Short mmCIF file of N, CA and C in Angstrom, two decimals:
data_model
loop_
_atom_site.label_atom_id
_atom_site.label_comp_id
_atom_site.label_asym_id
_atom_site.label_seq_id
_atom_site.Cartn_x
_atom_site.Cartn_y
_atom_site.Cartn_z
N GLN A 1 -2.71 1.57 -21.10
CA GLN A 1 -3.37 0.83 -20.03
C GLN A 1 -2.92 1.38 -18.68
N VAL A 2 -3.88 1.60 -17.80
CA VAL A 2 -3.57 2.15 -16.49
C VAL A 2 -2.81 1.13 -15.67
N GLN A 3 -1.78 1.60 -14.98
CA GLN A 3 -0.99 0.73 -14.13
C GLN A 3 -0.74 1.38 -12.79
N LEU A 4 -0.32 0.54 -11.84
CA LEU A 4 0.14 1.01 -10.54
C LEU A 4 1.61 0.64 -10.43
N VAL A 5 2.44 1.59 -10.09
CA VAL A 5 3.87 1.35 -9.97
C VAL A 5 4.30 1.65 -8.55
N GLU A 6 4.86 0.63 -7.91
CA GLU A 6 5.26 0.76 -6.51
C GLU A 6 6.76 1.01 -6.39
N SER A 7 7.13 1.64 -5.29
CA SER A 7 8.53 1.85 -4.97
C SER A 7 8.68 2.03 -3.47
N GLY A 8 9.93 1.94 -2.99
CA GLY A 8 10.21 2.25 -1.60
C GLY A 8 10.53 1.08 -0.70
N GLY A 9 10.41 -0.13 -1.21
CA GLY A 9 10.74 -1.27 -0.39
C GLY A 9 12.24 -1.38 -0.18
N GLY A 10 12.65 -2.33 0.66
CA GLY A 10 14.07 -2.51 0.90
C GLY A 10 14.33 -3.27 2.18
N LEU A 11 15.59 -3.24 2.59
CA LEU A 11 16.04 -3.93 3.80
C LEU A 11 16.27 -2.88 4.89
N VAL A 12 15.72 -3.13 6.05
CA VAL A 12 15.85 -2.19 7.17
C VAL A 12 15.98 -2.98 8.46
N GLN A 13 16.65 -2.39 9.43
CA GLN A 13 16.76 -3.05 10.73
C GLN A 13 15.49 -2.84 11.55
N ALA A 14 15.25 -3.73 12.47
CA ALA A 14 14.10 -3.59 13.36
C ALA A 14 14.15 -2.23 14.05
N GLY A 15 12.99 -1.60 14.12
CA GLY A 15 12.90 -0.27 14.68
C GLY A 15 13.03 0.84 13.66
N GLY A 16 13.42 0.50 12.46
CA GLY A 16 13.59 1.49 11.41
C GLY A 16 12.30 1.83 10.70
N SER A 17 12.44 2.65 9.67
CA SER A 17 11.27 3.14 8.93
C SER A 17 11.47 2.99 7.42
N LEU A 18 10.37 2.84 6.73
CA LEU A 18 10.35 2.86 5.28
C LEU A 18 9.07 3.55 4.83
N ARG A 19 9.13 4.14 3.64
CA ARG A 19 7.94 4.75 3.06
C ARG A 19 7.72 4.16 1.67
N LEU A 20 6.58 3.51 1.52
CA LEU A 20 6.21 2.94 0.23
C LEU A 20 5.38 3.95 -0.55
N ALA A 21 5.57 3.95 -1.86
CA ALA A 21 4.79 4.81 -2.73
C ALA A 21 4.18 3.99 -3.86
N CYS A 22 3.01 4.39 -4.29
CA CYS A 22 2.31 3.73 -5.38
C CYS A 22 1.76 4.82 -6.29
N LEU A 23 2.24 4.86 -7.52
CA LEU A 23 1.82 5.90 -8.46
C LEU A 23 0.90 5.31 -9.52
N ALA A 24 -0.18 6.02 -9.77
CA ALA A 24 -1.14 5.57 -10.79
C ALA A 24 -1.13 6.54 -11.96
N GLU A 25 -1.69 6.05 -13.06
CA GLU A 25 -1.79 6.88 -14.25
C GLU A 25 -3.17 7.49 -14.39
N GLY A 26 -3.92 7.45 -13.29
CA GLY A 26 -5.25 8.04 -13.28
C GLY A 26 -5.66 8.36 -11.86
N HIS A 27 -6.84 8.94 -11.72
CA HIS A 27 -7.34 9.33 -10.41
C HIS A 27 -7.54 8.10 -9.52
N ILE A 28 -7.01 8.19 -8.29
CA ILE A 28 -7.12 7.09 -7.32
C ILE A 28 -8.31 7.33 -6.40
N ASP A 29 -9.14 6.31 -6.23
CA ASP A 29 -10.28 6.40 -5.30
C ASP A 29 -9.98 5.54 -4.08
N THR A 30 -10.90 4.70 -3.68
CA THR A 30 -10.65 3.79 -2.57
C THR A 30 -9.42 2.93 -2.86
N SER A 31 -8.52 2.84 -1.90
CA SER A 31 -7.26 2.13 -2.14
C SER A 31 -6.69 1.58 -0.85
N GLY A 32 -5.70 0.71 -1.00
CA GLY A 32 -5.13 0.12 0.19
C GLY A 32 -3.80 -0.54 -0.08
N TRP A 33 -3.16 -0.96 1.00
CA TRP A 33 -1.91 -1.71 0.95
C TRP A 33 -2.16 -3.09 1.55
N TYR A 34 -1.66 -4.11 0.88
CA TYR A 34 -1.73 -5.48 1.33
C TYR A 34 -0.30 -6.01 1.44
N ARG A 35 -0.16 -7.11 2.15
CA ARG A 35 1.15 -7.77 2.20
C ARG A 35 0.98 -9.27 2.23
N GLN A 36 2.01 -9.94 1.75
CA GLN A 36 2.01 -11.40 1.74
C GLN A 36 3.39 -11.88 2.13
N ALA A 37 3.43 -12.58 3.26
CA ALA A 37 4.67 -13.18 3.73
C ALA A 37 4.76 -14.61 3.19
N PRO A 38 5.98 -15.16 3.11
CA PRO A 38 6.13 -16.53 2.58
C PRO A 38 5.26 -17.53 3.35
N GLY A 39 4.51 -18.33 2.63
CA GLY A 39 3.68 -19.34 3.24
C GLY A 39 2.40 -18.84 3.86
N LYS A 40 2.12 -17.55 3.71
CA LYS A 40 0.91 -16.98 4.31
C LYS A 40 0.02 -16.36 3.24
N GLN A 41 -1.23 -16.15 3.61
CA GLN A 41 -2.17 -15.52 2.69
C GLN A 41 -1.93 -14.01 2.65
N ARG A 42 -2.32 -13.41 1.55
CA ARG A 42 -2.25 -11.96 1.44
C ARG A 42 -3.23 -11.33 2.42
N GLU A 43 -2.79 -10.31 3.13
CA GLU A 43 -3.64 -9.68 4.12
C GLU A 43 -3.67 -8.17 3.93
N LEU A 44 -4.80 -7.57 4.32
CA LEU A 44 -4.93 -6.12 4.25
C LEU A 44 -4.13 -5.48 5.38
N VAL A 45 -3.32 -4.51 5.04
CA VAL A 45 -2.53 -3.77 6.02
C VAL A 45 -3.23 -2.46 6.39
N ALA A 46 -3.64 -1.72 5.37
CA ALA A 46 -4.28 -0.42 5.60
C ALA A 46 -5.09 -0.05 4.37
N ALA A 47 -6.14 0.71 4.59
CA ALA A 47 -6.98 1.15 3.48
C ALA A 47 -7.44 2.57 3.72
N ILE A 48 -7.70 3.27 2.62
CA ILE A 48 -8.23 4.62 2.70
C ILE A 48 -9.41 4.70 1.75
N LEU A 49 -10.53 5.16 2.28
CA LEU A 49 -11.75 5.19 1.50
C LEU A 49 -11.87 6.50 0.72
N ARG A 50 -12.89 6.57 -0.12
CA ARG A 50 -13.13 7.77 -0.91
C ARG A 50 -13.26 9.00 0.01
N SER A 51 -13.87 8.79 1.16
CA SER A 51 -14.09 9.89 2.10
C SER A 51 -12.81 10.37 2.77
N GLY A 52 -11.78 9.53 2.70
CA GLY A 52 -10.53 9.86 3.39
C GLY A 52 -10.36 9.11 4.69
N SER A 53 -11.41 8.44 5.13
CA SER A 53 -11.29 7.67 6.37
C SER A 53 -10.36 6.48 6.13
N THR A 54 -9.69 6.08 7.19
CA THR A 54 -8.68 5.03 7.08
C THR A 54 -8.97 3.88 8.04
N THR A 55 -8.42 2.72 7.72
CA THR A 55 -8.53 1.56 8.58
C THR A 55 -7.21 0.81 8.52
N TYR A 56 -6.86 0.15 9.63
CA TYR A 56 -5.59 -0.53 9.74
C TYR A 56 -5.76 -1.91 10.35
N ALA A 57 -4.88 -2.82 9.96
CA ALA A 57 -4.80 -4.09 10.64
C ALA A 57 -4.32 -3.84 12.06
N ASP A 58 -4.80 -4.64 13.00
CA ASP A 58 -4.42 -4.45 14.40
C ASP A 58 -2.91 -4.51 14.58
N SER A 59 -2.25 -5.34 13.78
CA SER A 59 -0.82 -5.55 13.95
C SER A 59 0.02 -4.33 13.57
N VAL A 60 -0.56 -3.37 12.86
CA VAL A 60 0.22 -2.20 12.43
C VAL A 60 -0.32 -0.89 12.99
N LYS A 61 -1.40 -0.95 13.71
CA LYS A 61 -1.98 0.28 14.26
C LYS A 61 -0.96 1.01 15.13
N GLY A 62 -0.88 2.32 14.93
CA GLY A 62 0.06 3.13 15.69
C GLY A 62 1.46 3.16 15.12
N ARG A 63 1.73 2.29 14.13
CA ARG A 63 3.07 2.26 13.53
C ARG A 63 3.04 2.65 12.05
N PHE A 64 1.98 2.29 11.35
CA PHE A 64 1.88 2.56 9.92
C PHE A 64 0.84 3.65 9.68
N THR A 65 1.07 4.44 8.63
CA THR A 65 0.12 5.47 8.24
C THR A 65 -0.07 5.45 6.73
N ILE A 66 -1.33 5.32 6.31
CA ILE A 66 -1.65 5.36 4.88
C ILE A 66 -2.09 6.78 4.53
N SER A 67 -1.68 7.23 3.36
CA SER A 67 -2.09 8.55 2.90
C SER A 67 -2.21 8.56 1.39
N ARG A 68 -2.86 9.59 0.89
CA ARG A 68 -3.13 9.67 -0.54
C ARG A 68 -2.94 11.11 -1.00
N ASP A 69 -2.33 11.29 -2.14
CA ASP A 69 -2.18 12.60 -2.76
C ASP A 69 -2.88 12.54 -4.11
N ARG A 70 -4.10 13.04 -4.14
CA ARG A 70 -4.89 12.91 -5.37
C ARG A 70 -4.32 13.74 -6.50
N ALA A 71 -3.66 14.84 -6.17
CA ALA A 71 -3.08 15.69 -7.22
C ALA A 71 -1.97 14.96 -7.96
N LYS A 72 -1.30 14.05 -7.25
CA LYS A 72 -0.20 13.29 -7.84
C LYS A 72 -0.61 11.87 -8.21
N ASN A 73 -1.89 11.53 -7.99
CA ASN A 73 -2.36 10.16 -8.23
C ASN A 73 -1.48 9.16 -7.49
N ALA A 74 -1.23 9.46 -6.23
CA ALA A 74 -0.28 8.67 -5.46
C ALA A 74 -0.87 8.17 -4.15
N LEU A 75 -0.42 7.00 -3.75
CA LEU A 75 -0.79 6.38 -2.48
C LEU A 75 0.50 6.08 -1.74
N TYR A 76 0.50 6.30 -0.44
CA TYR A 76 1.71 6.10 0.35
C TYR A 76 1.42 5.22 1.58
N LEU A 77 2.48 4.59 2.07
CA LEU A 77 2.40 3.88 3.34
C LEU A 77 3.68 4.19 4.11
N GLN A 78 3.54 4.98 5.16
CA GLN A 78 4.67 5.27 6.04
C GLN A 78 4.71 4.19 7.12
N MET A 79 5.84 3.50 7.19
CA MET A 79 5.98 2.39 8.13
C MET A 79 7.08 2.73 9.13
N ASN A 80 6.71 2.86 10.38
CA ASN A 80 7.66 3.16 11.45
C ASN A 80 7.73 1.99 12.43
N SER A 81 8.78 2.00 13.24
CA SER A 81 8.96 0.96 14.27
C SER A 81 8.78 -0.43 13.67
N LEU A 82 9.45 -0.66 12.57
CA LEU A 82 9.28 -1.92 11.85
C LEU A 82 9.79 -3.10 12.67
N LYS A 83 9.12 -4.23 12.49
CA LYS A 83 9.44 -5.46 13.20
C LYS A 83 9.77 -6.54 12.18
N PRO A 84 10.53 -7.55 12.59
CA PRO A 84 10.82 -8.65 11.65
C PRO A 84 9.56 -9.29 11.08
N GLU A 85 8.49 -9.32 11.84
CA GLU A 85 7.25 -9.92 11.36
C GLU A 85 6.54 -9.07 10.32
N ASP A 86 7.05 -7.88 10.06
CA ASP A 86 6.51 -7.05 8.97
C ASP A 86 7.12 -7.43 7.62
N THR A 87 8.10 -8.32 7.64
CA THR A 87 8.73 -8.76 6.40
C THR A 87 7.71 -9.44 5.48
N ALA A 88 7.62 -8.93 4.26
CA ALA A 88 6.64 -9.44 3.29
C ALA A 88 6.80 -8.69 1.98
N VAL A 89 6.10 -9.17 0.97
CA VAL A 89 5.93 -8.40 -0.26
C VAL A 89 4.69 -7.53 -0.07
N TYR A 90 4.83 -6.25 -0.29
CA TYR A 90 3.74 -5.30 -0.11
C TYR A 90 3.17 -4.92 -1.47
N TYR A 91 1.85 -4.94 -1.55
CA TYR A 91 1.14 -4.63 -2.79
C TYR A 91 0.18 -3.47 -2.57
N CYS A 92 0.14 -2.55 -3.51
CA CYS A 92 -0.92 -1.55 -3.45
C CYS A 92 -2.08 -2.00 -4.32
N ASN A 93 -3.26 -1.59 -3.93
CA ASN A 93 -4.49 -1.92 -4.65
C ASN A 93 -5.34 -0.66 -4.69
N ALA A 94 -5.87 -0.35 -5.85
CA ALA A 94 -6.63 0.89 -5.93
C ALA A 94 -7.68 0.83 -7.02
N ASP A 95 -8.76 1.55 -6.79
CA ASP A 95 -9.73 1.82 -7.84
C ASP A 95 -9.23 3.06 -8.59
N VAL A 96 -8.90 2.86 -9.86
CA VAL A 96 -8.29 3.93 -10.65
C VAL A 96 -9.22 4.30 -11.80
N LEU A 97 -9.42 5.59 -11.98
CA LEU A 97 -10.32 6.08 -13.01
C LEU A 97 -9.66 6.03 -14.38
N GLU A 98 -10.34 5.38 -15.32
CA GLU A 98 -9.87 5.30 -16.70
C GLU A 98 -11.06 5.38 -17.63
N PHE A 99 -11.06 6.38 -18.49
CA PHE A 99 -12.13 6.55 -19.47
C PHE A 99 -13.50 6.57 -18.80
N GLY A 100 -13.58 7.26 -17.67
CA GLY A 100 -14.86 7.43 -17.00
C GLY A 100 -15.30 6.28 -16.14
N LEU A 101 -14.54 5.20 -16.07
CA LEU A 101 -14.89 4.05 -15.25
C LEU A 101 -13.74 3.73 -14.30
N TYR A 102 -14.10 3.21 -13.12
CA TYR A 102 -13.07 2.81 -12.17
C TYR A 102 -12.69 1.34 -12.40
N ARG A 103 -11.40 1.11 -12.45
CA ARG A 103 -10.88 -0.25 -12.54
C ARG A 103 -10.08 -0.54 -11.28
N ASN A 104 -10.26 -1.76 -10.76
CA ASN A 104 -9.50 -2.17 -9.59
C ASN A 104 -8.18 -2.78 -10.05
N LEU A 105 -7.09 -2.18 -9.61
CA LEU A 105 -5.77 -2.61 -10.06
C LEU A 105 -4.86 -2.98 -8.89
N TRP A 106 -3.88 -3.83 -9.20
CA TRP A 106 -2.84 -4.21 -8.25
C TRP A 106 -1.48 -3.74 -8.75
N GLY A 107 -0.64 -3.33 -7.82
CA GLY A 107 0.74 -3.05 -8.15
C GLY A 107 1.52 -4.35 -8.28
N GLN A 108 2.78 -4.22 -8.68
CA GLN A 108 3.60 -5.41 -8.94
C GLN A 108 4.19 -5.98 -7.66
N GLY A 109 4.11 -5.23 -6.57
CA GLY A 109 4.67 -5.70 -5.30
C GLY A 109 6.06 -5.17 -5.07
N THR A 110 6.37 -4.89 -3.81
CA THR A 110 7.71 -4.45 -3.43
C THR A 110 8.11 -5.15 -2.15
N GLN A 111 9.32 -5.67 -2.11
CA GLN A 111 9.79 -6.47 -0.98
C GLN A 111 10.21 -5.57 0.17
N VAL A 112 9.72 -5.88 1.35
CA VAL A 112 10.16 -5.24 2.59
C VAL A 112 10.74 -6.32 3.49
N THR A 113 11.99 -6.14 3.87
CA THR A 113 12.66 -7.09 4.74
C THR A 113 13.16 -6.37 5.98
N VAL A 114 12.75 -6.86 7.14
CA VAL A 114 13.15 -6.25 8.41
C VAL A 114 14.03 -7.24 9.15
N SER A 115 15.26 -6.86 9.40
CA SER A 115 16.20 -7.74 10.09
C SER A 115 16.16 -7.48 11.59
N SER A 116 16.40 -8.52 12.34
CA SER A 116 16.36 -8.40 13.81
C SER A 116 17.71 -8.01 14.37
#
């Protein structure tokens, strides 16, 4: 069964950087990173379309960068200038090719904690 495996979360001080990775067992198409803070709804942080075009939440524009390595079936989120309000569980979401069909999958989530 195709899965998404995330890594790269952790504890960092404000102003620091982290890089999240999401590895799939199949070809990744349209994909994105979401986050959910305690008591809040899950929100889209960044997305990358099949064409390669990207979109970002206003709160992370200029600080976060989403990228994809199709050869490695990998999705990344480079997070710079982190703020305490970026603290959340981060989830990757991707359309992954399996047996000729795309399935929309979620990763297990990785905790990002930014201390002030």
